[in-house]
Amino acid sequence: MDSNEKAVVYVRLKEGVLDPQGLTIHKALLQMGYSDFLSVRSGRFFELEINSECADIDRKIGEVCSRLLSNPVIEEFTVERIR
Amino acid sequence: MDSNEKAVVYVRLKEGVLDPQGLTIHKALLQMGYSDFLSVRSGRFFELEINSECADIDRKIGEVCSRLLSNPVIEEFTVERIR
């Protein structure tokens, strides 16, 4: 029996925060002739493998998201649990 | 009527390719006392807004994924269309 759980954390810039990486990619797309792409926003994700015997998994995931994986001032995160 | 479509492209390192960012984050988690986290893999995603009158959207998304958004030598991508 696999005793591990998985979770994926998606981190994206809050709405309204400038995304230089996305803007640069969008500019490159236009220069390459892909004029149907209207905007690009970039983000990061992290696939976490977690000991399923861990107590309080959801709380710990939330903690590491705001303490390590994201910058709460300018970023928001969503968590997807995979059982 | 909103004439735009959305797609999200997820880019991750191929299995077996070393992920220094993920390893560093995992090490930090252990140092912070979160010993229930067994591994971390990192990835990037891009939210694309696309003109829905564009012909051949799927082909164009595939092209920009392999030409610009990912490095096909070491990375793989998946596309999620949001209608």
XYZ file of N, CA, C and O in Angstrom:
664
model
N 0.838 -1.195 0.000
C 0.000 0.000 0.000
C 0.875 1.248 0.000
O 1.806 1.367 0.781
N 0.567 2.145 -0.890
C 1.315 3.394 -0.936
C 0.813 4.301 0.173
O -0.349 4.672 0.219
N 1.722 4.667 1.074
C 1.270 5.444 2.225
C 1.491 6.941 2.032
O 1.474 7.696 2.984
N 1.705 7.364 0.791
C 1.953 8.775 0.557
C 0.749 9.453 -0.092
O 0.033 8.840 -0.868
N 0.579 10.703 0.246
C -0.448 11.512 -0.405
C 0.245 12.559 -1.247
O 1.426 12.851 -1.057
N -0.503 13.123 -2.173
C 0.072 14.175 -2.987
C -0.786 15.421 -2.937
O -1.999 15.345 -2.750
N -0.129 16.524 -3.087
C -0.847 17.794 -3.207
C -0.093 18.646 -4.214
O 1.127 18.524 -4.354
N -0.834 19.447 -4.943
C -0.199 20.391 -5.863
C -0.578 21.797 -5.423
O -1.760 22.088 -5.194
N 0.420 22.637 -5.267
C 0.203 24.029 -4.873
C 0.454 24.916 -6.090
O 1.519 24.831 -6.704
N -0.536 25.715 -6.455
C -0.409 26.645 -7.581
C -0.237 28.052 -7.020
O -1.054 28.493 -6.212
N 0.818 28.717 -7.437
C 1.098 30.074 -6.963
C 1.028 31.022 -8.145
O 1.701 30.804 -9.170
N 0.181 32.030 -8.025
C 0.079 33.022 -9.107
C 0.107 34.424 -8.515
O -0.217 34.623 -7.339
N 0.500 35.390 -9.338
C 0.473 36.781 -8.892
C -0.973 37.225 -8.686
O -1.861 36.827 -9.443
N -1.202 38.047 -7.666
C -2.539 38.589 -7.454
C -2.943 39.430 -8.655
O -2.097 39.998 -9.350
N -4.265 39.500 -8.861
C -4.754 40.314 -9.962
C -4.288 41.753 -9.778
O -4.304 42.282 -8.668
N -3.838 42.354 -10.835
C -3.395 43.739 -10.760
C -1.905 43.874 -10.548
O -1.350 44.946 -10.762
N -1.250 42.788 -10.109
C 0.202 42.849 -9.934
C 0.865 42.615 -11.295
O 0.517 41.682 -12.016
N 1.811 43.484 -11.618
C 2.500 43.403 -12.905
C 3.257 42.078 -13.024
O 3.913 41.628 -12.092
N 3.155 41.453 -14.192
C 3.797 40.157 -14.436
C 4.796 40.317 -15.589
O 4.475 40.070 -16.746
N 6.038 40.728 -15.274
C 7.015 40.999 -16.340
C 7.294 39.756 -17.187
O 7.453 39.868 -18.400
N 7.324 38.581 -16.561
C 7.600 37.368 -17.330
C 6.501 37.106 -18.350
O 6.760 36.824 -19.519
N 5.252 37.262 -17.892
C 4.132 37.051 -18.800
C 4.131 38.064 -19.940
O 3.891 37.717 -21.095
N 4.421 39.325 -19.607
C 4.443 40.365 -20.642
C 5.533 40.090 -21.678
O 5.321 40.267 -22.885
N 6.689 39.640 -21.200
C 7.801 39.348 -22.108
C 7.448 38.199 -23.043
O 7.723 38.239 -24.251
N 6.824 37.161 -22.475
C 6.422 36.017 -23.303
C 5.381 36.456 -24.331
O 5.440 36.080 -25.502
N 4.426 37.296 -23.886
C 3.399 37.755 -24.817
C 4.016 38.547 -25.966
O 3.666 38.361 -27.138
N 4.977 39.407 -25.630
C 5.666 40.198 -26.649
C 6.380 39.274 -27.634
O 6.335 39.477 -28.857
N 7.029 38.254 -27.106
C 7.739 37.304 -27.974
C 6.757 36.582 -28.893
O 7.026 36.385 -30.087
N 5.589 36.198 -28.360
C 4.575 35.520 -29.188
C 4.157 36.415 -30.354
O 4.043 35.957 -31.496
N 3.922 37.698 -30.054
C 3.514 38.616 -31.122
C 4.617 38.735 -32.176
O 4.350 38.715 -33.378
N 5.856 38.818 -31.711
C 6.977 38.928 -32.657
C 7.127 37.674 -33.505
O 7.623 37.726 -34.632
N 6.709 36.535 -32.953
C 6.803 35.279 -33.705
C 5.603 35.105 -34.633
O 5.499 34.097 -35.329
N 4.676 36.064 -34.596
C 3.547 36.013 -35.514
C 2.269 35.430 -34.927
O 1.280 35.264 -35.636
N 2.288 35.096 -33.635
C 1.092 34.509 -33.014
C 0.218 35.628 -32.451
O 0.166 35.854 -31.237
N -0.486 36.321 -33.359
C -1.227 37.501 -32.925
C -2.559 37.147 -32.262
O -3.252 38.033 -31.758
N -2.946 35.849 -32.264
C -4.201 35.464 -31.622
C -4.074 35.327 -30.107
O -5.068 35.135 -29.414
N -2.846 35.381 -29.613
C -2.664 35.298 -28.161
C -2.767 36.705 -27.591
O -1.996 37.604 -27.936
N -3.766 36.914 -26.741
C -4.105 38.261 -26.286
C -3.409 38.640 -24.992
O -3.175 39.814 -24.723
N -3.114 37.657 -24.147
C -2.369 37.957 -22.927
C -1.782 36.667 -22.366
O -2.255 35.562 -22.663
N -0.761 36.829 -21.552
C -0.105 35.692 -20.893
C 0.151 36.072 -19.439
O 0.663 37.157 -19.159
N -0.260 35.189 -18.518
C 0.099 35.376 -17.106
C 0.877 34.140 -16.689
O 0.514 33.012 -17.037
N 1.950 34.336 -15.943
C 2.775 33.205 -15.557
C 2.563 32.841 -14.088
O 2.139 33.667 -13.283
N 2.840 31.605 -13.750
C 2.729 31.147 -12.369
C 3.637 29.957 -12.131
O 4.270 29.460 -13.063
N 3.706 29.517 -10.881
C 4.527 28.356 -10.544
C 3.658 27.325 -9.846
O 2.631 27.661 -9.253
N 4.065 26.062 -9.926
C 3.389 25.066 -9.098
C 4.395 24.119 -8.476
O 5.528 23.989 -8.956
N 3.969 23.490 -7.392
C 4.840 22.586 -6.645
C 4.063 21.317 -6.348
O 2.960 21.368 -5.806
N 4.630 20.179 -6.737
C 4.016 18.887 -6.432
C 4.654 18.363 -5.155
O 5.861 18.133 -5.109
N 3.829 18.209 -4.122
C 4.331 17.784 -2.810
C 3.927 16.342 -2.553
O 2.774 15.977 -2.756
N 4.881 15.547 -2.108
C 4.562 14.191 -1.657
C 4.589 14.230 -0.132
O 5.552 14.727 0.462
N 3.510 13.741 0.473
C 3.345 13.926 1.916
C 3.045 12.589 2.567
O 2.273 11.783 2.034
N 3.657 12.340 3.705
C 3.380 11.146 4.499
C 1.905 11.166 4.916
O 1.461 12.081 5.592
N 1.159 10.139 4.516
C -0.290 10.182 4.767
C -0.612 9.954 6.238
O -1.754 10.135 6.654
N 0.380 9.547 7.025
C 0.126 9.391 8.462
C 0.312 10.723 9.195
O 0.144 10.795 10.417
N 0.656 11.730 8.448
C 0.833 13.066 9.007
C -0.505 13.593 9.529
O -1.522 13.526 8.840
N -0.501 14.091 10.773
C -1.713 14.710 11.315
C -1.797 16.130 10.784
O -0.769 16.782 10.588
N -3.024 16.581 10.529
C -3.180 18.005 10.203
C -2.539 18.408 8.877
O -1.931 19.484 8.763
N -2.668 17.542 7.876
C -1.993 17.812 6.597
C -2.415 19.170 6.029
O -1.578 19.964 5.610
N -3.727 19.436 6.036
C -4.201 20.668 5.397
C -3.609 21.918 6.043
O -3.211 22.849 5.350
N -3.547 21.899 7.376
C -2.975 23.062 8.063
C -1.501 23.233 7.690
O -1.037 24.344 7.389
N -0.758 22.108 7.672
C 0.672 22.198 7.354
C 0.907 22.673 5.924
O 1.806 23.468 5.664
N 0.068 22.202 4.995
C 0.220 22.663 3.607
C -0.012 24.174 3.544
O 0.749 24.916 2.925
N -1.067 24.639 4.215
C -1.349 26.074 4.225
C -0.184 26.874 4.794
O 0.181 27.930 4.267
N 0.413 26.334 5.873
C 1.552 27.024 6.489
C 2.727 27.138 5.535
O 3.320 28.210 5.380
N 3.104 26.006 4.905
C 4.288 26.070 4.043
C 4.008 26.934 2.808
O 4.919 27.558 2.271
N 2.747 26.968 2.385
C 2.411 27.839 1.253
C 2.697 29.290 1.581
O 3.317 30.008 0.797
N 2.237 29.735 2.751
C 2.403 31.166 3.026
C 3.781 31.480 3.596
O 4.258 32.601 3.474
N 4.468 30.488 4.188
C 5.788 30.773 4.764
C 6.925 30.588 3.769
O 7.965 31.222 3.891
N 6.752 29.662 2.804
C 7.898 29.319 1.952
C 7.588 29.388 0.453
O 8.391 29.882 -0.330
N 6.424 28.869 0.060
C 6.187 28.681 -1.374
C 5.671 29.934 -2.078
O 5.787 30.044 -3.290
N 5.068 30.837 -1.325
C 4.545 32.039 -1.976
C 4.915 33.279 -1.170
O 5.310 33.179 -0.007
N 4.785 34.407 -1.801
C 4.946 35.697 -1.138
C 3.548 36.300 -0.994
O 3.004 36.842 -1.966
N 2.947 36.186 0.205
C 1.541 36.579 0.373
C 1.259 38.040 0.046
O 0.105 38.408 -0.153
N 2.286 38.879 0.000
C 2.060 40.292 -0.306
C 1.594 40.459 -1.755
O 0.694 41.230 -2.039
N 2.209 39.709 -2.663
C 1.891 39.909 -4.078
C 1.329 38.651 -4.749
O 0.890 38.704 -5.888
N 1.343 37.519 -4.037
C 0.909 36.271 -4.678
C -0.240 35.624 -3.913
O -0.423 35.844 -2.721
N -0.998 34.797 -4.623
C -2.020 33.984 -3.979
C -1.771 32.539 -4.369
O -1.125 32.254 -5.377
N -2.276 31.608 -3.570
C -2.051 30.197 -3.900
C -3.348 29.413 -3.797
O -4.286 29.808 -3.095
N -3.414 28.319 -4.543
C -4.510 27.366 -4.396
C -3.883 25.987 -4.224
O -2.792 25.716 -4.730
N -4.567 25.137 -3.477
C -4.055 23.801 -3.190
C -5.004 22.767 -3.769
O -6.219 22.878 -3.616
N -4.468 21.789 -4.455
C -5.256 20.676 -4.972
C -4.731 19.400 -4.324
O -3.566 19.059 -4.504
N -5.595 18.724 -3.538
C -5.183 17.471 -2.903
C -5.463 16.317 -3.855
O -6.544 16.230 -4.442
N -4.500 15.401 -3.981
C -4.670 14.220 -4.823
C -4.572 13.002 -3.920
O -3.537 12.741 -3.324
N -5.663 12.267 -3.786
C -5.697 11.140 -2.853
C -5.532 9.814 -3.582
O -5.725 9.716 -4.759
N -20.908 39.442 -25.505
C -20.353 38.091 -25.482
C -18.836 38.161 -25.432
O -18.216 38.930 -26.168
N -18.254 37.405 -24.548
C -16.798 37.372 -24.445
C -16.250 36.484 -25.554
O -16.584 35.317 -25.664
N -15.416 37.083 -26.415
C -14.950 36.304 -27.558
C -13.580 35.680 -27.319
O -12.904 35.298 -28.253
N -13.163 35.626 -26.060
C -11.842 35.068 -25.786
C -11.928 33.678 -25.170
O -12.864 33.381 -24.435
N -10.965 32.865 -25.490
C -10.853 31.556 -24.852
C -9.632 31.568 -23.950
O -8.745 32.406 -24.104
N -9.608 30.610 -23.051
C -8.440 30.523 -22.185
C -7.845 29.127 -22.249
O -8.547 28.139 -22.482
N -6.555 29.079 -22.054
C -5.868 27.801 -21.942
C -4.790 27.953 -20.889
O -4.238 29.040 -20.705
N -4.534 26.886 -20.164
C -3.435 26.897 -19.203
C -2.430 25.830 -19.630
O -2.808 24.682 -19.904
N -1.185 26.233 -19.735
C -0.112 25.306 -20.102
C 0.724 25.025 -18.855
O 1.196 25.959 -18.204
N 0.848 23.744 -18.507
C 1.660 23.336 -17.359
C 2.962 22.751 -17.878
O 2.946 21.842 -18.707
N 4.080 23.272 -17.408
C 5.395 22.791 -17.850
C 6.110 22.189 -16.644
O 6.243 22.832 -15.600
N 6.525 20.939 -16.782
C 7.263 20.298 -15.688
C 8.486 19.594 -16.242
O 8.540 19.250 -17.418
N 9.474 19.381 -15.400
C 10.657 18.623 -15.810
C 10.267 17.175 -16.053
O 9.415 16.617 -15.357
N 10.878 16.555 -17.067
C 10.622 15.137 -17.310
C 11.058 14.322 -16.102
O 11.952 14.726 -15.354
N 10.411 13.167 -15.941
C 10.787 12.291 -14.833
C 12.263 11.934 -14.971
O 12.742 11.649 -16.070
N 12.974 11.961 -13.880
C 14.384 11.601 -13.915
C 15.303 12.793 -14.068
O 16.499 12.693 -13.797
N 14.750 13.926 -14.499
C 15.580 15.127 -14.624
C 15.679 15.796 -13.249
O 14.678 15.974 -12.567
N 16.904 16.110 -12.869
C 17.154 16.711 -11.559
C 16.434 18.054 -11.425
O 16.443 18.860 -12.353
N 15.810 18.280 -10.282
C 15.053 19.502 -10.040
C 15.672 20.246 -8.848
O 15.236 20.090 -7.712
N 16.694 21.060 -9.107
C 17.408 21.728 -8.002
C 16.476 22.601 -7.157
O 16.613 22.652 -5.936
N 15.523 23.284 -7.830
C 14.613 24.152 -7.066
C 13.772 23.323 -6.088
O 13.618 23.669 -4.914
N 13.243 22.201 -6.599
C 12.438 21.334 -5.739
C 13.245 20.777 -4.585
O 12.774 20.732 -3.441
N 14.475 20.365 -4.866
C 15.328 19.806 -3.813
C 15.643 20.855 -2.748
O 15.637 20.561 -1.546
N 15.891 22.075 -3.201
C 16.204 23.151 -2.252
C 15.012 23.447 -1.354
O 15.153 23.623 -0.133
N 13.814 23.483 -1.968
C 12.608 23.740 -1.175
C 12.378 22.608 -0.182
O 12.040 22.839 0.983
N 12.591 21.364 -0.639
C 12.395 20.224 0.262
C 13.343 20.309 1.450
O 12.950 20.079 2.603
N 14.608 20.659 1.182
C 15.610 20.787 2.249
C 15.170 21.867 3.236
O 15.275 21.694 4.455
N 14.669 22.978 2.701
C 14.208 24.069 3.573
C 13.044 23.605 4.444
O 12.982 23.905 5.638
N 12.115 22.836 3.847
C 10.970 22.331 4.621
C 11.455 21.474 5.792
O 10.955 21.594 6.916
N 12.428 20.599 5.517
C 12.944 19.732 6.585
C 13.601 20.573 7.682
O 13.397 20.323 8.874
N 14.344 21.599 7.271
C 15.003 22.456 8.267
C 13.989 23.244 9.092
O 14.249 23.607 10.230
N 12.814 23.515 8.484
C 11.768 24.245 9.210
C 10.943 23.303 10.094
O 10.007 23.748 10.752
N 11.267 21.995 10.054
C 10.584 21.046 10.927
C 9.433 20.301 10.270
O 8.751 19.527 10.931
N 9.206 20.524 8.971
C 8.104 19.846 8.279
C 8.603 18.523 7.698
O 8.795 18.384 6.493
N 8.784 17.527 8.586
C 9.390 16.264 8.163
C 8.408 15.355 7.433
O 8.796 14.308 6.930
N 7.119 15.725 7.406
C 6.137 14.888 6.706
C 6.144 15.116 5.197
O 5.489 14.382 4.466
N 6.872 16.116 4.755
C 6.961 16.354 3.309
C 8.119 15.526 2.759
O 9.272 15.681 3.167
N 7.797 14.590 1.874
C 8.774 13.593 1.435
C 9.512 14.009 0.170
O 10.639 13.581 -0.065
N 8.874 14.799 -0.672
C 9.567 15.293 -1.861
C 8.813 16.482 -2.432
O 7.619 16.666 -2.167
N 9.518 17.286 -3.192
C 8.935 18.458 -3.850
C 9.443 18.496 -5.288
O 10.649 18.342 -5.523
N 8.531 18.641 -6.240
C 8.929 18.886 -7.637
C 8.315 20.206 -8.053
O 7.163 20.498 -7.729
N 9.078 21.022 -8.748
C 8.579 22.339 -9.125
C 8.221 22.387 -10.607
O 8.724 21.596 -11.408
N 7.344 23.294 -10.963
C 6.961 23.471 -12.361
C 6.444 24.880 -12.582
O 6.328 25.661 -11.637
N 6.152 25.196 -13.839
C 5.633 26.522 -14.178
C 4.318 26.348 -14.939
O 4.084 25.327 -15.569
N 3.471 27.367 -14.848
C 2.301 27.345 -15.726
C 2.064 28.719 -16.320
O 2.546 29.736 -15.806
N 1.353 28.722 -17.443
C 1.082 29.956 -18.176
C -0.390 29.991 -18.528
O -0.911 29.037 -19.123
N -1.066 31.065 -18.150
C -2.467 31.252 -18.505
C -2.523 32.096 -19.770
O -2.074 33.249 -19.769
N -3.047 31.511 -20.831
C -3.091 32.186 -22.126
C -4.508 32.620 -22.442
O -5.449 31.830 -22.289
N -4.665 33.849 -22.872
C -5.961 34.325 -23.358
C -5.857 34.358 -24.873
O -4.897 34.924 -25.425
N -6.809 33.717 -25.537
C -6.694 33.524 -26.982
C -7.970 34.001 -27.674
O -9.074 33.751 -27.189
N -7.795 34.661 -28.779
C -8.927 35.086 -29.607
C -9.670 33.847 -30.086
O -9.115 32.998 -30.775
N -10.954 33.753 -29.724
C -11.685 32.511 -30.037
C -11.997 32.386 -31.521
O -12.426 31.332 -31.980
N -11.776 33.461 -32.270
C -11.988 33.364 -33.722
C -10.743 32.829 -34.430
O -10.717 32.667 -35.649
N -9.730 32.568 -33.656
C -8.485 32.012 -34.179
C -8.737 30.618 -34.744
O -9.374 29.784 -34.105
N -8.261 30.378 -35.966
C -8.366 29.035 -36.531
C -7.225 28.187 -35.987
O -6.140 28.695 -35.730
N -7.519 26.902 -35.750
C -6.416 25.995 -35.409
C -5.787 26.306 -34.054
O -4.558 26.264 -33.891
N -6.627 26.643 -33.079
C -6.084 27.032 -31.766
C -5.182 25.948 -31.190
O -4.083 26.219 -30.726
N -5.656 24.692 -31.249
C -4.892 23.621 -30.595
C -3.497 23.472 -31.189
O -2.522 23.283 -30.461
N -3.410 23.562 -32.535
C -2.105 23.436 -33.167
C -1.190 24.581 -32.737
O -0.023 24.377 -32.383
N -1.757 25.803 -32.710
C -0.926 26.954 -32.340
C -0.451 26.863 -30.882
O 0.687 27.204 -30.569
N -1.347 26.405 -29.998
C -0.921 26.261 -28.598
C 0.230 25.252 -28.517
O 1.238 25.486 -27.854
N 0.084 24.126 -29.219
C 1.154 23.118 -29.209
C 2.471 23.688 -29.712
O 3.533 23.428 -29.136
N 2.379 24.488 -30.761
C 3.597 25.095 -31.317
C 4.282 26.021 -30.323
O 5.497 25.923 -30.107
N 3.503 26.918 -29.706
C 4.157 27.865 -28.794
C 4.683 27.152 -27.548
O 5.677 27.571 -26.960
N 4.034 26.043 -27.164
C 4.548 25.276 -26.027
C 5.943 24.764 -26.316
O 6.851 24.897 -25.497
N 6.124 24.147 -27.494
C 7.423 23.535 -27.733
C 8.449 24.542 -28.249
O 9.647 24.346 -28.082
N 7.985 25.659 -28.842
C 8.948 26.643 -29.351
C 9.357 27.674 -28.311
O 10.459 28.206 -28.356
N 8.440 28.003 -27.393
C 8.736 29.128 -26.491
C 8.569 28.799 -25.008
O 9.396 29.166 -24.180
N 7.489 28.092 -24.672
C 7.158 27.963 -23.249
C 7.910 26.844 -22.542
O 8.031 26.856 -21.319
N 8.377 25.864 -23.283
C 9.096 24.761 -22.634
C 10.366 24.435 -23.399
O 10.540 24.839 -24.551
N 11.241 23.706 -22.746
C 12.436 23.165 -23.383
C 12.199 21.668 -23.568
O 12.322 20.900 -22.614
N 11.837 21.248 -24.795
C 11.415 19.856 -25.010
C 12.487 18.819 -24.677
O 12.173 17.654 -24.513
N 13.743 19.252 -24.563
C 14.805 18.294 -24.227
C 14.638 17.779 -22.798
O 14.799 16.590 -22.533
N 14.296 18.675 -21.895
C 14.235 18.261 -20.486
C 12.858 18.445 -19.864
O 12.621 18.013 -18.738
N 11.921 19.082 -20.598
C 10.621 19.364 -19.999
C 9.478 18.764 -20.820
O 9.630 18.518 -22.021
N 8.354 18.548 -20.159
C 7.145 18.132 -20.862
C 6.035 19.116 -20.495
O 6.107 19.787 -19.477
N 5.018 19.188 -21.349
C 3.941 20.127 -21.036
C 2.587 19.447 -21.205
O 2.450 18.470 -21.928
N 1.596 19.970 -20.492
C 0.213 19.561 -20.698
C -0.609 20.831 -20.871
O -0.262 21.889 -20.322
N -1.671 20.718 -21.661
C -2.507 21.882 -21.958
C -3.917 21.617 -21.443
O -4.469 20.534 -21.639
N -4.472 22.597 -20.753
C -5.856 22.505 -20.290
C -6.631 23.635 -20.943
O -6.310 24.809 -20.734
N -7.626 23.281 -21.766
C -8.448 24.317 -22.414
C -9.622 24.663 -21.517
O -10.274 23.787 -20.959
N -9.867 25.967 -21.359
C -10.987 26.429 -20.543
C -11.936 27.190 -21.454
O -11.574 28.221 -22.025
N -13.132 26.676 -21.623
C -14.071 27.298 -22.570
C -15.126 28.116 -21.861
O -15.360 27.951 -20.706
